[in-house]
PDB file of C-alpha atoms in Angstrom:
ATOM      1  CA  MET A  20      12.997 -13.728 -22.683  1.00 46.00           C
ATOM      2  CA  ALA A  21      13.050 -16.583 -20.181  1.00 51.00           C
ATOM      3  CA  ARG A  22      10.555 -16.477 -17.344  1.00 55.00           C
ATOM      4  CA  PRO A  23      12.247 -15.877 -13.956  1.00 58.00           C
ATOM      5  CA  ILE A  24      12.496 -18.956 -11.766  1.00 63.00           C
ATOM      6  CA  LYS A  25      10.084 -18.917  -8.858  1.00 71.00           C
ATOM      7  CA  LYS A  26      11.931 -19.531  -5.605  1.00 79.00           C
ATOM      8  CA  GLY A  27       8.938 -19.928  -3.323  1.00 85.00           C
ATOM      9  CA  ILE A  28       6.572 -22.879  -2.964  1.00 86.00           C
ATOM     10  CA  ASP A  29       2.778 -23.094  -3.250  1.00 83.00           C
ATOM     11  CA  TYR A  30       2.131 -25.077  -0.058  1.00 80.00           C
ATOM     12  CA  PHE A  31       3.893 -25.706   3.210  1.00 80.00           C
ATOM     13  CA  PRO A  32       3.135 -28.351   5.868  1.00 79.00           C
ATOM     14  CA  LEU A  33       1.730 -27.268   9.217  1.00 81.00           C
ATOM     15  CA  ASP A  34       1.537 -29.782  12.070  1.00 80.00           C
ATOM     16  CA  VAL A  35      -1.903 -30.419  13.532  1.00 80.00           C
ATOM     17  CA  ASP A  36      -0.328 -29.778  16.962  1.00 82.00           C
ATOM     18  CA  PHE A  37       0.954 -26.371  15.836  1.00 85.00           C
ATOM     19  CA  LEU A  38      -0.975 -24.502  18.542  1.00 86.00           C
ATOM     20  CA  ARG A  39       0.188 -26.972  21.206  1.00 87.00           C
ATOM     21  CA  ASP A  40       3.880 -26.494  20.467  1.00 88.00           C
ATOM     22  CA  ILE A  41       5.626 -25.134  23.580  1.00 91.00           C
ATOM     23  CA  LYS A  42       7.300 -22.332  21.599  1.00 92.00           C
ATOM     24  CA  ILE A  43       3.996 -21.242  20.088  1.00 93.00           C
ATOM     25  CA  ARG A  44       2.359 -21.334  23.505  1.00 92.00           C
ATOM     26  CA  LYS A  45       5.086 -19.102  24.946  1.00 94.00           C
ATOM     27  CA  VAL A  46       4.520 -16.581  22.165  1.00 94.00           C
ATOM     28  CA  MET A  47       0.739 -16.747  22.688  1.00 93.00           C
ATOM     29  CA  ARG A  48       1.134 -16.249  26.439  1.00 92.00           C
ATOM     30  CA  ALA A  49       3.357 -13.203  25.888  1.00 93.00           C
ATOM     31  CA  CYS A  50       1.632 -11.641  22.872  1.00 93.00           C
ATOM     32  CA  GLY A  51      -2.007 -12.704  23.062  1.00 90.00           C
ATOM     33  CA  SER A  52      -4.332 -14.963  21.108  1.00 86.00           C
ATOM     34  CA  ALA A  53      -3.675 -13.162  17.805  1.00 90.00           C
ATOM     35  CA  ALA A  54      -0.063 -14.408  17.811  1.00 93.00           C
ATOM     36  CA  PRO A  55      -0.722 -17.676  15.870  1.00 93.00           C
ATOM     37  CA  THR A  56      -2.470 -15.728  13.115  1.00 94.00           C
ATOM     38  CA  ILE A  57       0.528 -13.427  12.794  1.00 95.00           C
ATOM     39  CA  LEU A  58       2.939 -16.387  12.804  1.00 95.00           C
ATOM     40  CA  ILE A  59       1.010 -18.222  10.087  1.00 94.00           C
ATOM     41  CA  CYS A  60       1.027 -15.050   8.002  1.00 94.00           C
ATOM     42  CA  LEU A  61       4.805 -14.747   8.483  1.00 96.00           C
ATOM     43  CA  LEU A  62       5.362 -18.372   7.464  1.00 94.00           C
ATOM     44  CA  GLY A  63       3.137 -17.941   4.424  1.00 92.00           C
ATOM     45  CA  ASN A  64       5.189 -14.960   3.279  1.00 93.00           C
ATOM     46  CA  ILE A  65       8.471 -16.806   3.877  1.00 94.00           C
ATOM     47  CA  TYR A  66       7.500 -19.935   1.918  1.00 92.00           C
ATOM     48  CA  ARG A  67       5.683 -18.013  -0.843  1.00 91.00           C
ATOM     49  CA  ASP A  68       8.396 -15.492  -1.752  1.00 88.00           C
ATOM     50  CA  GLU A  69      11.974 -16.663  -1.142  1.00 89.00           C
ATOM     51  CA  GLY A  70      10.959 -20.115   0.051  1.00 90.00           C
ATOM     52  CA  TYR A  71      13.149 -20.344   3.147  1.00 92.00           C
ATOM     53  CA  TYR A  72      13.675 -16.811   4.531  1.00 94.00           C
ATOM     54  CA  MET A  73      12.205 -13.310   4.583  1.00 94.00           C
ATOM     55  CA  LYS A  74      13.861  -9.917   4.902  1.00 95.00           C
ATOM     56  CA  TRP A  75      12.488  -8.153   7.963  1.00 95.00           C
ATOM     57  CA  ASP A  76      12.111  -4.385   7.744  1.00 94.00           C
ATOM     58  CA  GLU A  77       9.535  -1.650   8.345  1.00 94.00           C
ATOM     59  CA  ASP A  78       7.747  -2.218   5.030  1.00 94.00           C
ATOM     60  CA  THR A  79       7.386  -5.951   5.654  1.00 95.00           C
ATOM     61  CA  ARG A  80       6.120  -5.299   9.171  1.00 94.00           C
ATOM     62  CA  PHE A  81       3.487  -2.910   7.796  1.00 95.00           C
ATOM     63  CA  LEU A  82       2.329  -5.392   5.135  1.00 94.00           C
ATOM     64  CA  VAL A  83       1.968  -8.244   7.646  1.00 95.00           C
ATOM     65  CA  ALA A  84       0.036  -6.017  10.057  1.00 94.00           C
ATOM     66  CA  ASP A  85      -2.226  -4.921   7.199  1.00 93.00           C
ATOM     67  CA  ASP A  86      -2.834  -8.540   6.092  1.00 92.00           C
ATOM     68  CA  VAL A  87      -3.720  -9.705   9.589  1.00 92.00           C
ATOM     69  CA  GLY A  88      -5.641  -6.598  10.600  1.00 92.00           C
ATOM     70  CA  THR A  89      -3.600  -5.685  13.657  1.00 92.00           C
ATOM     71  CA  SER A  90      -1.072  -3.054  14.723  1.00 93.00           C
ATOM     72  CA  GLU A  91       2.569  -2.982  13.623  1.00 94.00           C
ATOM     73  CA  ALA A  92       3.553  -2.974  17.296  1.00 93.00           C
ATOM     74  CA  SER A  93       1.740  -6.297  17.813  1.00 94.00           C
ATOM     75  CA  VAL A  94       3.516  -7.845  14.821  1.00 95.00           C
ATOM     76  CA  ASP A  95       6.888  -6.584  16.026  1.00 94.00           C
ATOM     77  CA  GLU A  96       6.218  -7.994  19.486  1.00 95.00           C
ATOM     78  CA  VAL A  97       5.421 -11.448  18.049  1.00 96.00           C
ATOM     79  CA  VAL A  98       8.578 -11.433  15.894  1.00 96.00           C
ATOM     80  CA  LYS A  99      10.826 -10.482  18.817  1.00 95.00           C
ATOM     81  CA  LYS A 100       9.292 -13.119  21.106  1.00 95.00           C
ATOM     82  CA  SER A 101       9.527 -15.741  18.335  1.00 96.00           C
ATOM     83  CA  ILE A 102      13.240 -15.028  17.956  1.00 96.00           C
ATOM     84  CA  GLN A 103      13.673 -15.214  21.721  1.00 95.00           C
ATOM     85  CA  VAL A 104      12.034 -18.661  22.023  1.00 94.00           C
ATOM     86  CA  GLY A 105      13.792 -20.045  18.923  1.00 94.00           C
ATOM     87  CA  ILE A 106      11.071 -20.098  16.283  1.00 95.00           C
ATOM     88  CA  PHE A 107      13.351 -17.925  14.134  1.00 95.00           C
ATOM     89  CA  ASP A 108      17.155 -18.017  14.196  1.00 94.00           C
ATOM     90  CA  SER A 109      18.505 -15.156  16.313  1.00 94.00           C
ATOM     91  CA  LYS A 110      22.021 -15.165  14.811  1.00 94.00           C
ATOM     92  CA  LEU A 111      20.851 -14.701  11.225  1.00 95.00           C
ATOM     93  CA  TYR A 112      18.357 -12.084  12.353  1.00 94.00           C
ATOM     94  CA  ASP A 113      21.078 -10.081  14.097  1.00 94.00           C
ATOM     95  CA  GLN A 114      23.526 -10.414  11.192  1.00 94.00           C
ATOM     96  CA  HIS A 115      21.234 -10.092   8.159  1.00 94.00           C
ATOM     97  CA  GLN A 116      17.791  -8.990   9.491  1.00 95.00           C
ATOM     98  CA  ILE A 117      16.076 -12.069   8.059  1.00 96.00           C
ATOM     99  CA  LEU A 118      13.536 -14.508   9.485  1.00 97.00           C
ATOM    100  CA  THR A 119      14.393 -18.174   8.958  1.00 95.00           C
ATOM    101  CA  SER A 120      15.147 -21.346  10.905  1.00 94.00           C
ATOM    102  CA  HIS A 121      16.572 -24.827  10.514  1.00 92.00           C
ATOM    103  CA  GLY A 122      13.058 -26.283  10.361  1.00 90.00           C
ATOM    104  CA  ILE A 123      11.887 -23.779   7.746  1.00 93.00           C
ATOM    105  CA  GLN A 124      14.881 -24.542   5.531  1.00 92.00           C
ATOM    106  CA  GLU A 125      14.441 -28.286   5.994  1.00 88.00           C
ATOM    107  CA  ARG A 126      10.757 -28.144   5.024  1.00 88.00           C
ATOM    108  CA  TYR A 127      11.590 -25.933   2.057  1.00 88.00           C
ATOM    109  CA  LYS A 128      14.168 -28.415   0.731  1.00 86.00           C
ATOM    110  CA  LYS A 129      11.685 -31.275   1.039  1.00 83.00           C
ATOM    111  CA  ALA A 130       8.879 -29.376  -0.663  1.00 81.00           C
ATOM    112  CA  ALA A 131      11.079 -27.932  -3.426  1.00 79.00           C
ATOM    113  CA  TYR A 132      12.988 -31.101  -4.339  1.00 74.00           C
ATOM    114  CA  GLN A 133      11.533 -31.081  -7.870  1.00 72.00           C
ATOM    115  CA  LYS A 134      12.608 -27.513  -8.589  1.00 75.00           C
ATOM    116  CA  SER A 135      15.515 -26.979 -10.972  1.00 74.00           C
ATOM    117  CA  ASP A 136      17.126 -24.770  -8.326  1.00 78.00           C
ATOM    118  CA  SER A 137      16.307 -25.156  -4.640  1.00 80.00           C
ATOM    119  CA  SER A 138      19.694 -23.981  -3.397  1.00 85.00           C
ATOM    120  CA  ILE A 139      20.080 -22.082  -0.142  1.00 89.00           C
ATOM    121  CA  ASP A 140      22.401 -19.106   0.076  1.00 89.00           C
ATOM    122  CA  LYS A 141      25.540 -20.203   1.945  1.00 90.00           C
ATOM    123  CA  LYS A 142      25.437 -17.268   4.335  1.00 92.00           C
ATOM    124  CA  TYR A 143      21.886 -18.236   5.351  1.00 92.00           C
ATOM    125  CA  ASP A 144      22.337 -22.038   5.369  1.00 91.00           C
ATOM    126  CA  LEU A 145      21.423 -23.687   8.690  1.00 91.00           C
ATOM    127  CA  LEU A 146      21.137 -27.288   7.510  1.00 86.00           C
ATOM    128  CA  ASN A 147      24.849 -28.035   8.039  1.00 70.00           C
ATOM    129  CA  VAL A 148      24.913 -30.844   5.473  1.00 49.00           C
ATOM    130  CA  ASN A 149      28.180 -32.773   5.159  1.00 47.00           C
ATOM    131  CA  HIS A 150      27.819 -33.512   1.461  1.00 40.00           C
ATOM    132  CA  ILE A 151      27.842 -30.915  -1.285  1.00 39.00           C
ATOM    133  CA  ASP A 152      24.269 -29.975  -2.083  1.00 42.00           C
ATOM    134  CA  ASN A 153      23.721 -26.959  -4.277  1.00 42.00           C
ATOM    135  CA  GLY A 154      20.064 -27.801  -4.776  1.00 42.00           C
ATOM    136  CA  VAL A 155      20.461 -27.995  -8.557  1.00 40.00           C
ATOM    137  CA  SER A 156      18.824 -30.851 -10.439  1.00 39.00           C
ATOM    138  CA  ASN A 157      21.335 -33.403 -11.748  1.00 39.00           C
ATOM    139  CA  SER A 158      19.243 -34.212 -14.814  1.00 38.00           C
ATOM    140  CA  GLY A 159      22.018 -32.733 -16.959  1.00 38.00           C
ATOM    141  CA  ASN A 160      24.793 -34.697 -15.276  1.00 37.00           C
ATOM    142  CA  PRO A 161      25.040 -38.161 -16.905  1.00 37.00           C
ATOM    143  CA  VAL A 162      26.136 -41.090 -14.709  1.00 37.00           C
ATOM    144  CA  ASN A 163      27.036 -44.730 -15.392  1.00 39.00           C
ATOM    145  CA  HIS A 164      23.764 -46.554 -16.032  1.00 38.00           C
ATOM    146  CA  ALA A 165      24.906 -49.908 -14.656  1.00 35.00           C
ATOM    147  CA  GLU A 166      25.997 -48.434 -11.337  1.00 39.00           C
ATOM    148  CA  SER A 167      22.999 -46.200 -10.851  1.00 39.00           C
ATOM    149  CA  THR A 168      20.028 -48.417 -11.764  1.00 43.00           C
ATOM    150  CA  GLN A 169      19.248 -49.445  -8.174  1.00 45.00           C
ATOM    151  CA  SER A 170      19.892 -45.919  -6.975  1.00 46.00           C
ATOM    152  CA  LYS A 171      17.364 -44.545  -9.466  1.00 47.00           C
ATOM    153  CA  VAL A 172      14.766 -47.095  -8.347  1.00 46.00           C
ATOM    154  CA  ASN A 173      15.243 -46.078  -4.713  1.00 52.00           C
ATOM    155  CA  GLU A 174      15.143 -42.380  -5.600  1.00 53.00           C
ATOM    156  CA  SER A 175      11.958 -42.928  -7.586  1.00 52.00           C
ATOM    157  CA  LYS A 176      10.271 -44.575  -4.597  1.00 51.00           C
ATOM    158  CA  GLU A 177      11.421 -41.798  -2.273  1.00 54.00           C
ATOM    159  CA  GLU A 178      10.159 -39.109  -4.647  1.00 53.00           C
ATOM    160  CA  GLU A 179       6.802 -40.876  -5.013  1.00 50.00           C
ATOM    161  CA  SER A 180       6.517 -41.024  -1.223  1.00 50.00           C
ATOM    162  CA  LYS A 181       7.366 -37.319  -0.941  1.00 49.00           C
ATOM    163  CA  VAL A 182       4.763 -36.423  -3.559  1.00 44.00           C
ATOM    164  CA  ASN A 183       2.105 -38.440  -1.723  1.00 47.00           C
ATOM    165  CA  ASN A 184       2.987 -36.831   1.597  1.00 47.00           C
ATOM    166  CA  THR A 185       2.862 -33.380   0.042  1.00 42.00           C
ATOM    167  CA  ARG A 186      -0.560 -34.095  -1.426  1.00 41.00           C
ATOM    168  CA  LEU A 187      -1.842 -35.275   1.942  1.00 41.00           C
ATOM    169  CA  SER A 188      -0.507 -32.224   3.779  1.00 46.00           C
ATOM    170  CA  ALA A 189      -1.656 -29.690   1.184  1.00 49.00           C
ATOM    171  CA  PRO A 190      -5.382 -29.620   2.162  1.00 75.00           C
ATOM    172  CA  ALA A 191      -4.558 -29.229   5.857  1.00 76.00           C
ATOM    173  CA  SER A 192      -2.077 -26.475   5.077  1.00 79.00           C
ATOM    174  CA  ARG A 193      -4.574 -24.694   2.853  1.00 85.00           C
ATOM    175  CA  ILE A 194      -7.243 -24.883   5.571  1.00 89.00           C
ATOM    176  CA  GLN A 195      -4.805 -23.424   8.112  1.00 86.00           C
ATOM    177  CA  GLU A 196      -4.070 -20.503   5.794  1.00 87.00           C
ATOM    178  CA  GLU A 197      -7.766 -19.936   5.108  1.00 89.00           C
ATOM    179  CA  PHE A 198      -8.560 -19.985   8.812  1.00 91.00           C
ATOM    180  CA  ALA A 199      -5.844 -17.424   9.549  1.00 90.00           C
ATOM    181  CA  ILE A 200      -7.379 -15.069   6.976  1.00 91.00           C
ATOM    182  CA  LEU A 201     -10.914 -15.570   8.307  1.00 93.00           C
ATOM    183  CA  TRP A 202      -9.839 -15.093  11.920  1.00 92.00           C
ATOM    184  CA  GLY A 203      -8.124 -11.857  10.926  1.00 91.00           C
ATOM    185  CA  MET A 204     -11.346 -10.625   9.289  1.00 92.00           C
ATOM    186  CA  HIS A 205     -13.511 -11.140  12.382  1.00 94.00           C
ATOM    187  CA  PRO A 206     -14.428  -7.934  14.256  1.00 94.00           C
ATOM    188  CA  ARG A 207     -13.544  -9.398  17.675  1.00 93.00           C
ATOM    189  CA  LYS A 208     -10.481 -11.613  17.386  1.00 92.00           C
ATOM    190  CA  VAL A 209     -10.478 -13.348  20.787  1.00 91.00           C
ATOM    191  CA  GLY A 210     -11.361 -16.846  21.973  1.00 89.00           C
ATOM    192  CA  ASP A 211     -10.184 -20.443  21.629  1.00 90.00           C
ATOM    193  CA  GLN A 212      -8.397 -20.624  18.272  1.00 89.00           C
ATOM    194  CA  VAL A 213      -7.692 -24.349  18.570  1.00 89.00           C
ATOM    195  CA  ALA A 214     -11.372 -25.257  18.939  1.00 89.00           C
ATOM    196  CA  ALA A 215     -12.341 -22.704  16.286  1.00 91.00           C
ATOM    197  CA  LEU A 216      -9.851 -24.162  13.795  1.00 91.00           C
ATOM    198  CA  ASP A 217     -11.009 -27.719  14.506  1.00 89.00           C
ATOM    199  CA  THR A 218     -14.636 -26.757  13.862  1.00 91.00           C
ATOM    200  CA  TYR A 219     -13.818 -24.952  10.627  1.00 92.00           C
ATOM    201  CA  LYS A 220     -11.528 -27.745   9.416  1.00 89.00           C
ATOM    202  CA  ASN A 221     -14.108 -30.464  10.094  1.00 89.00           C
ATOM    203  CA  ASP A 222     -16.848 -28.656   8.189  1.00 89.00           C
ATOM    204  CA  VAL A 223     -14.556 -27.900   5.248  1.00 88.00           C
ATOM    205  CA  LEU A 224     -13.384 -31.509   4.999  1.00 87.00           C
ATOM    206  CA  LEU A 225     -16.998 -32.691   5.196  1.00 85.00           C
ATOM    207  CA  LYS A 226     -17.774 -30.212   2.413  1.00 83.00           C
ATOM    208  CA  ASN A 227     -20.430 -28.520   4.545  1.00 84.00           C
ATOM    209  CA  ILE A 228     -18.896 -25.100   3.909  1.00 90.00           C
ATOM    210  CA  THR A 229     -16.328 -23.340   1.767  1.00 92.00           C
ATOM    211  CA  PHE A 230     -13.866 -20.547   2.471  1.00 92.00           C
ATOM    212  CA  ASP A 231     -15.837 -18.110   0.296  1.00 92.00           C
ATOM    213  CA  GLN A 232     -19.102 -18.886   2.111  1.00 94.00           C
ATOM    214  CA  VAL A 233     -17.592 -18.258   5.556  1.00 95.00           C
ATOM    215  CA  LYS A 234     -15.856 -15.113   4.317  1.00 94.00           C
ATOM    216  CA  ALA A 235     -19.174 -13.774   2.988  1.00 95.00           C
ATOM    217  CA  LYS A 236     -20.892 -14.510   6.329  1.00 95.00           C
ATOM    218  CA  ILE A 237     -18.206 -12.681   8.323  1.00 95.00           C
ATOM    219  CA  GLU A 238     -18.556  -9.683   6.035  1.00 94.00           C
ATOM    220  CA  ALA A 239     -22.343  -9.779   6.484  1.00 94.00           C
ATOM    221  CA  TYR A 240     -21.952  -9.997  10.274  1.00 95.00           C
ATOM    222  CA  LYS A 241     -19.616  -6.985  10.261  1.00 94.00           C
ATOM    223  CA  LYS A 242     -22.103  -5.055   8.100  1.00 93.00           C
ATOM    224  CA  GLN A 243     -24.934  -5.865  10.524  1.00 93.00           C
ATOM    225  CA  ILE A 244     -22.797  -4.679  13.450  1.00 93.00           C
ATOM    226  CA  GLU A 245     -22.023  -1.434  11.638  1.00 92.00           C
ATOM    227  CA  LEU A 246     -25.677  -0.764  10.744  1.00 91.00           C
ATOM    228  CA  ASN A 247     -26.884  -1.453  14.288  1.00 89.00           C
ATOM    229  CA  GLY A 248     -23.999   0.315  16.011  1.00 91.00           C
ATOM    230  CA  THR A 249     -23.418  -2.764  18.178  1.00 91.00           C
ATOM    231  CA  GLN A 250     -21.069  -2.182  21.109  1.00 92.00           C
ATOM    232  CA  THR A 251     -17.951  -4.373  21.346  1.00 90.00           C
ATOM    233  CA  THR A 252     -19.262  -6.091  24.494  1.00 90.00           C
ATOM    234  CA  TYR A 253     -22.200  -7.494  22.537  1.00 92.00           C
ATOM    235  CA  ILE A 254     -20.188  -8.655  19.510  1.00 94.00           C
ATOM    236  CA  LYS A 255     -19.729 -12.430  19.537  1.00 93.00           C
ATOM    237  CA  THR A 256     -16.060 -13.394  19.913  1.00 94.00           C
ATOM    238  CA  ALA A 257     -14.334 -15.093  17.000  1.00 93.00           C
ATOM    239  CA  GLY A 258     -13.860 -18.233  19.115  1.00 93.00           C
ATOM    240  CA  LYS A 259     -17.601 -18.587  19.746  1.00 93.00           C
ATOM    241  CA  TRP A 260     -18.510 -17.482  16.231  1.00 95.00           C
ATOM    242  CA  PHE A 261     -16.553 -20.390  14.759  1.00 95.00           C
ATOM    243  CA  THR A 262     -17.352 -23.088  17.341  1.00 93.00           C
ATOM    244  CA  GLU A 263     -21.066 -22.224  17.198  1.00 93.00           C
ATOM    245  CA  ARG A 264     -20.912 -22.356  13.382  1.00 94.00           C
ATOM    246  CA  CYS A 265     -22.381 -18.886  13.024  1.00 94.00           C
ATOM    247  CA  TRP A 266     -21.753 -19.041   9.288  1.00 94.00           C
ATOM    248  CA  ASN A 267     -25.151 -20.798   9.239  1.00 93.00           C
ATOM    249  CA  ASN A 268     -26.854 -17.682  10.640  1.00 93.00           C
ATOM    250  CA  GLU A 269     -28.692 -15.101   8.579  1.00 93.00           C
ATOM    251  CA  TYR A 270     -27.575 -11.493   9.009  1.00 93.00           C
ATOM    252  CA  ASP A 271     -29.741  -8.459   8.297  1.00 91.00           C
ATOM    253  CA  THR A 272     -27.715  -6.058   6.171  1.00 89.00           C
ATOM    254  CA  THR A 273     -30.707  -3.983   5.047  1.00 89.00           C
ATOM    255  CA  PRO A 274     -30.161  -0.275   5.791  1.00 84.00           C
ATOM    256  CA  PRO A 275     -32.779   1.100   8.228  1.00 74.00           C
ATOM    257  CA  ALA A 276     -35.763   2.901   6.687  1.00 71.00           C
ATOM    258  CA  ARG A 277     -35.460   6.682   6.463  1.00 70.00           C
ATOM    259  CA  GLN A 278     -37.469   8.352   9.227  1.00 68.00           C
ATOM    260  CA  GLU A 279     -39.311  11.647   8.642  1.00 71.00           C
ATOM    261  CA  PRO A 280     -38.313  14.356  11.115  1.00 77.00           C
ATOM    262  CA  THR A 281     -40.810  14.959  13.948  1.00 77.00           C
ATOM    263  CA  PRO A 282     -42.441  18.415  13.740  1.00 79.00           C
ATOM    264  CA  ASP A 283     -41.746  20.766  16.645  1.00 79.00           C
ATOM    265  CA  TRP A 284     -45.373  20.844  17.785  1.00 72.00           C
ATOM    266  CA  ALA A 285     -45.349  17.048  18.277  1.00 76.00           C
ATOM    267  CA  LYS A 286     -42.274  17.063  20.493  1.00 79.00           C
ATOM    268  CA  PRO A 287     -42.674  16.800  24.296  1.00 81.00           C
ATOM    269  CA  GLY A 288     -42.636  20.140  26.118  1.00 79.00           C
ATOM    270  CA  TYR A 289     -43.482  22.147  23.022  1.00 78.00           C
ATOM    271  CA  VAL A 290     -44.614  25.745  23.766  1.00 79.00           C
ATOM    272  CA  ALA A 291     -46.346  27.606  20.981  1.00 74.00           C
ATOM    273  CA  PRO A 292     -44.707  30.946  20.160  1.00 76.00           C
ATOM    274  CA  VAL A 293     -46.650  34.074  21.209  1.00 71.00           C
ATOM    275  CA  GLU A 294     -47.583  36.261  18.270  1.00 72.00           C
ATOM    276  CA  GLU A 295     -46.906  39.946  18.830  1.00 77.00           C
ATOM    277  CA  LYS A 296     -49.751  42.256  17.626  1.00 77.00           C
ATOM    278  CA  THR A 297     -49.593  45.794  16.352  1.00 84.00           C
ATOM    279  CA  PRO A 298     -51.738  48.502  18.064  1.00 85.00           C
ATOM    280  CA  GLU A 299     -54.088  48.448  15.081  1.00 87.00           C
ATOM    281  CA  GLN A 300     -54.623  44.658  15.387  1.00 85.00           C
ATOM    282  CA  GLU A 301     -55.246  44.989  19.123  1.00 84.00           C
ATOM    283  CA  ALA A 302     -57.854  47.725  18.469  1.00 86.00           C
ATOM    284  CA  VAL A 303     -59.655  45.540  15.920  1.00 87.00           C
ATOM    285  CA  ASP A 304     -59.642  42.557  18.284  1.00 84.00           C
ATOM    286  CA  GLN A 305     -60.922  44.687  21.156  1.00 87.00           C
ATOM    287  CA  ALA A 306     -63.767  46.048  18.964  1.00 89.00           C
ATOM    288  CA  LYS A 307     -64.766  42.475  18.048  1.00 88.00           C
ATOM    289  CA  LEU A 308     -64.735  41.497  21.713  1.00 86.00           C
ATOM    290  CA  ASP A 309     -66.880  44.535  22.692  1.00 87.00           C
ATOM    291  CA  GLU A 310     -69.392  43.729  19.948  1.00 88.00           C
ATOM    292  CA  MET A 311     -69.590  40.124  21.132  1.00 87.00           C
ATOM    293  CA  MET A 312     -70.211  41.203  24.728  1.00 86.00           C
ATOM    294  CA  ARG A 313     -72.884  43.714  23.617  1.00 84.00           C
ATOM    295  CA  LYS A 314     -74.815  41.031  21.756  1.00 84.00           C
ATOM    296  CA  ILE A 315     -74.620  38.687  24.742  1.00 83.00           C
ATOM    297  CA  LYS A 316     -75.974  41.447  27.033  1.00 81.00           C
ATOM    298  CA  GLU A 317     -78.836  42.280  24.651  1.00 80.00           C
ATOM    299  CA  GLY A 318     -79.788  38.619  24.537  1.00 75.00           C
ATOM    300  CA  ARG A 319     -79.966  38.459  28.315  1.00 71.00           C
ATOM    301  CA  ASP A 320     -82.194  41.576  28.504  1.00 67.00           C
ATOM    302  CA  VAL A 321     -84.639  40.110  25.983  1.00 63.00           C
ATOM    303  CA  ASN A 322     -84.904  36.885  27.912  1.00 64.00           C
ATOM    304  CA  ALA A 323     -85.435  38.768  31.152  1.00 62.00           C
ATOM    305  CA  SER A 324     -88.382  40.751  29.757  1.00 59.00           C
TER     306      SER A 324
END
């Protein structure tokens, strides 16, 4: 049985000025600093699965919220604002409840040019190409060799250039995706994401750190917070945690030693309980007291004589 053809792509390009894009800034202003993380997660799902669009429903909203570590209401708010500012196409969303855009489809076609089938469904197509382009490889369509030699040379150069560009953009794209995951893991997701991303990216490219190392440090920091019962006010924000390179810190995840309970008599204000005596015990005690007083009196009389 033939293996099903994968529609999605493994990497997608993300501009270094992504967080400075006016549309992104509008979404961030309206929905908060977690908006870029949600958007990157949405784009990752779009490019990974269908390649150029994503069905938007309650299940998808839940999965994105769960991936990012935020509420479904926050995700829904980001999606609605993104449609409003033009990050996603409003017409296709209204008609088919999908998230896509001209730019997404354009980047998909460029990244998937080597696929045997990179076609875009006609009812979703926003590229408005004038020539017929079904996205299917023409390797099975023979053409006249004499007329196509120069064309093949040009196509070969263009494909080589595309491959090189894809290779250059892949590390940056991977770092962006890693950062979005790490930011979503942090216990206090506020702060300057641009500066935080720059710091993380620089250290990764310099091979000072890896994704797994930073992930382990965030988990250790969260464990330390849990063990100490640290209040939110005293938890370092994600922005500072990244820019201050707190992945170099050591975190104490040792459970506190078990303390023996303090006995009642050692507690402040302790009052010893009064023991109630029976009449017989009181008679015995009184007899002992009388005998003690008699002996003391006899001793005094002897000394006096």
